[in-house]
Coordinates of C-alpha atoms in Angstrom, one line a residue:
X1 CA 41.5 -9.9 23.6
X2 CA 38.9 -10.9 21.0
X3 CA 38.4 -12.9 17.9
X4 CA 35.5 -11.4 15.9
X5 CA 34.6 -14.6 13.9
X6 CA 34.9 -12.9 10.5
X7 CA 36.6 -14.7 7.6
X8 CA 36.5 -13.9 3.9
X9 CA 33.5 -15.6 2.3
X10 CA 34.5 -18.8 0.6
X11 CA 31.0 -20.0 -0.1
X12 CA 27.5 -19.4 1.3
X13 CA 27.6 -22.9 2.8
X14 CA 28.2 -22.9 6.6
X15 CA 29.7 -26.4 6.9
X16 CA 33.0 -25.9 5.1
X17 CA 36.6 -26.4 6.0
X18 CA 38.0 -23.1 7.3
X19 CA 41.8 -23.0 7.4
X20 CA 43.5 -21.3 10.4
X21 CA 40.3 -20.9 12.3
X22 CA 41.5 -20.4 15.9
X23 CA 44.9 -21.8 14.8
X24 CA 43.3 -25.1 13.9
X25 CA 41.8 -26.7 10.8
X26 CA 38.3 -28.1 11.1
X27 CA 34.7 -27.6 10.2
X28 CA 32.3 -25.1 11.5
X29 CA 29.7 -26.3 13.9
X30 CA 26.5 -25.7 11.8
X31 CA 24.8 -27.6 9.1
X32 CA 24.8 -26.1 5.6
X33 CA 22.0 -25.7 3.1
X34 CA 23.4 -28.6 1.1
X35 CA 23.3 -30.9 4.1
X36 CA 19.8 -29.8 5.0
X37 CA 18.7 -30.8 1.5
X38 CA 20.6 -34.0 1.7
X39 CA 18.9 -35.1 5.0
X40 CA 15.5 -34.2 3.6
X41 CA 14.9 -31.3 6.0
X42 CA 13.6 -29.0 3.3
X43 CA 11.0 -31.5 2.1
X44 CA 8.8 -31.9 5.2
X45 CA 5.4 -31.9 3.6
X46 CA 4.6 -35.1 5.5
X47 CA 5.3 -33.6 8.9
X48 CA 2.4 -32.3 11.1
X49 CA 1.7 -28.6 10.5
X50 CA 2.3 -26.0 13.2
X51 CA 5.9 -26.8 14.1
X52 CA 7.9 -23.5 14.2
X53 CA 11.7 -24.0 14.6
X54 CA 13.2 -20.8 16.1
X55 CA 16.7 -19.3 16.4
X56 CA 18.0 -20.8 13.1
X57 CA 16.6 -24.3 13.7
X58 CA 15.0 -26.3 10.9
X59 CA 12.7 -29.2 10.5
X60 CA 14.7 -32.4 10.1
X61 CA 13.8 -35.7 8.4
X62 CA 12.2 -37.0 11.6
X63 CA 9.7 -34.1 11.6
X64 CA 11.4 -32.5 14.6
X65 CA 13.4 -29.3 14.9
X66 CA 17.2 -29.7 14.4
X67 CA 18.6 -26.9 16.6
X68 CA 21.8 -24.8 16.5
X69 CA 24.5 -26.0 18.9
X70 CA 23.7 -25.0 22.5
X71 CA 19.9 -24.9 21.9
X72 CA 17.4 -27.6 22.3
X73 CA 13.6 -28.2 22.8
X74 CA 10.7 -28.8 20.5
X75 CA 11.1 -25.4 18.9
X76 CA 14.8 -24.6 19.8
X77 CA 13.8 -22.3 22.6
X78 CA 15.7 -23.9 25.4
X79 CA 19.4 -24.1 26.2
X80 CA 21.4 -27.3 26.7
X81 CA 22.3 -27.4 30.3
X82 CA 25.8 -28.5 31.3
X83 CA 26.9 -30.7 34.1
X84 CA 28.1 -27.5 35.9
X85 CA 24.5 -26.4 36.2
X86 CA 25.1 -23.2 34.3
X87 CA 23.3 -21.5 31.4
X88 CA 19.6 -20.9 30.9
X89 CA 17.0 -18.8 29.3
X90 CA 17.0 -15.2 30.5
X91 CA 13.7 -13.3 29.9
X92 CA 13.6 -10.5 32.5
X93 CA 13.9 -6.9 31.2
X94 CA 17.4 -6.9 32.8
X95 CA 19.6 -9.1 34.9
X96 CA 23.0 -10.6 35.6
X97 CA 24.7 -14.0 34.8
X98 CA 28.1 -15.3 35.4
X99 CA 30.5 -18.2 34.9
X100 CA 30.1 -21.2 37.2
X101 CA 31.5 -20.5 40.7
X102 CA 32.0 -16.8 40.1
X103 CA 33.7 -14.9 41.8
X104 CA 35.8 -18.1 42.5
X105 CA 37.6 -19.8 39.7
X106 CA 35.5 -21.6 37.1
X107 CA 35.9 -25.4 36.7
X108 CA 37.7 -27.1 33.9
X109 CA 35.8 -28.8 31.0
X110 CA 32.8 -26.6 31.2
X111 CA 30.3 -25.5 28.5
X112 CA 27.5 -23.1 29.4
X113 CA 24.9 -21.5 27.0
X114 CA 22.6 -18.6 27.8
X115 CA 19.8 -17.4 25.6
X116 CA 18.7 -13.8 26.3
X117 CA 15.2 -13.7 24.9
X118 CA 13.2 -10.5 24.5
X119 CA 9.8 -9.8 22.8
X120 CA 9.5 -9.5 19.1
X121 CA 11.0 -6.2 17.9
X122 CA 13.2 -5.7 21.0
X123 CA 17.0 -5.3 21.1
X124 CA 19.6 -6.4 23.7
X125 CA 22.6 -4.7 25.3
X126 CA 25.3 -6.7 27.2
X127 CA 28.1 -5.4 29.4
X128 CA 30.8 -7.4 31.3
X129 CA 31.3 -6.0 34.8
X130 CA 34.1 -8.5 35.3
X131 CA 36.2 -10.5 32.8
X132 CA 39.1 -12.8 33.7
X133 CA 39.3 -15.8 31.3
X134 CA 42.4 -17.7 30.3
X135 CA 44.1 -15.6 27.6
X136 CA 45.5 -16.8 24.3
X137 CA 45.9 -15.0 21.0
X138 CA 42.8 -16.3 19.3
X139 CA 40.6 -17.1 22.4
X140 CA 40.7 -20.8 21.4
X141 CA 40.9 -22.5 24.8
X142 CA 38.7 -20.8 27.5
X143 CA 36.5 -18.2 25.9
X144 CA 33.2 -16.4 26.0
X145 CA 31.4 -16.3 22.6
X146 CA 28.6 -13.7 22.0
X147 CA 26.7 -14.7 18.9
X148 CA 26.0 -11.3 17.5
X149 CA 25.6 -12.6 14.0
X150 CA 22.7 -14.8 15.0
X151 CA 22.4 -18.1 16.8
X152 CA 23.7 -20.3 14.0
X153 CA 26.8 -18.3 13.2
X154 CA 30.1 -18.0 15.1
X155 CA 30.3 -14.7 17.0
X156 CA 33.2 -12.7 18.6
X157 CA 35.1 -14.6 21.2
X158 CA 36.5 -12.9 24.4
X159 CA 39.3 -14.0 26.7
X160 CA 41.8 -12.3 28.9
X161 CA 40.8 -9.5 31.2
X162 CA 39.9 -6.6 28.9
X163 CA 36.2 -6.0 28.6
X164 CA 34.9 -5.2 25.1
X165 CA 32.6 -2.5 26.5
X166 CA 28.9 -2.5 25.9
X167 CA 27.7 -4.9 23.2
X168 CA 24.4 -3.9 21.4
X169 CA 22.4 -6.5 19.5
X170 CA 19.6 -5.5 17.3
X171 CA 17.8 -8.8 17.5
X172 CA 15.5 -10.1 20.3
X173 CA 17.4 -13.4 21.0
X174 CA 21.1 -13.3 21.8
X175 CA 23.1 -16.5 22.5
X176 CA 26.1 -16.3 24.8
X177 CA 28.4 -19.3 25.3
X178 CA 31.2 -19.9 27.8
X179 CA 33.7 -22.7 27.3
X180 CA 36.6 -23.9 29.4
X181 CA 39.1 -26.5 28.4
X182 CA 40.8 -29.2 30.5
X183 CA 43.7 -27.1 31.9
X184 CA 44.0 -23.7 33.4
X185 CA 41.1 -21.7 35.0
X186 CA 40.7 -18.1 36.0
X187 CA 38.0 -16.2 37.8
X188 CA 35.6 -16.0 34.9
X189 CA 33.1 -13.3 34.2
X190 CA 30.0 -11.5 35.3
X191 CA 27.7 -9.8 32.8
X192 CA 24.7 -7.5 32.9
X193 CA 22.1 -7.5 30.2
X194 CA 19.1 -5.3 29.3
X195 CA 16.3 -5.9 26.9
X196 CA 15.0 -2.8 25.2

């Protein structure tokens, strides 16, 4: 089962109310252009030169990068590590990663973010060799999100036990996020990636 993250365009602003998103009403998780202007992030002429915020981050009013959710660091090149010890930056030409505890059941209340980082001009392929995540119609509760529209936009969510097949991403930095809620757990996932 998958939710592909696409909704009709209401506005070009990313921080808007989106009715029925995952059967809930709420706001998206990213700052909008309007909010960036409001917090002074687009007027950073007094900041030291040389700061390059990556992966959709921007220079905030404190002259530091404000990073997309799940990313951190001076230039938004590191992932936020969870208490489960999962997630990380993957830079090898190929490799595997999995949900915490795999092949045993993953813990409740977990959030893990992986950044698959290739060289400039490279692309990434991702394939799930195993997928067993709590299933619900919109993948709202436990889910695996692959940010194929870029690090700052919601991507397709996967849950259940049907693999989406190979995912090809034309960019060189792919963010993958796994989330479990406070209730049911399954056996999780294992994924293989290749950087081309």
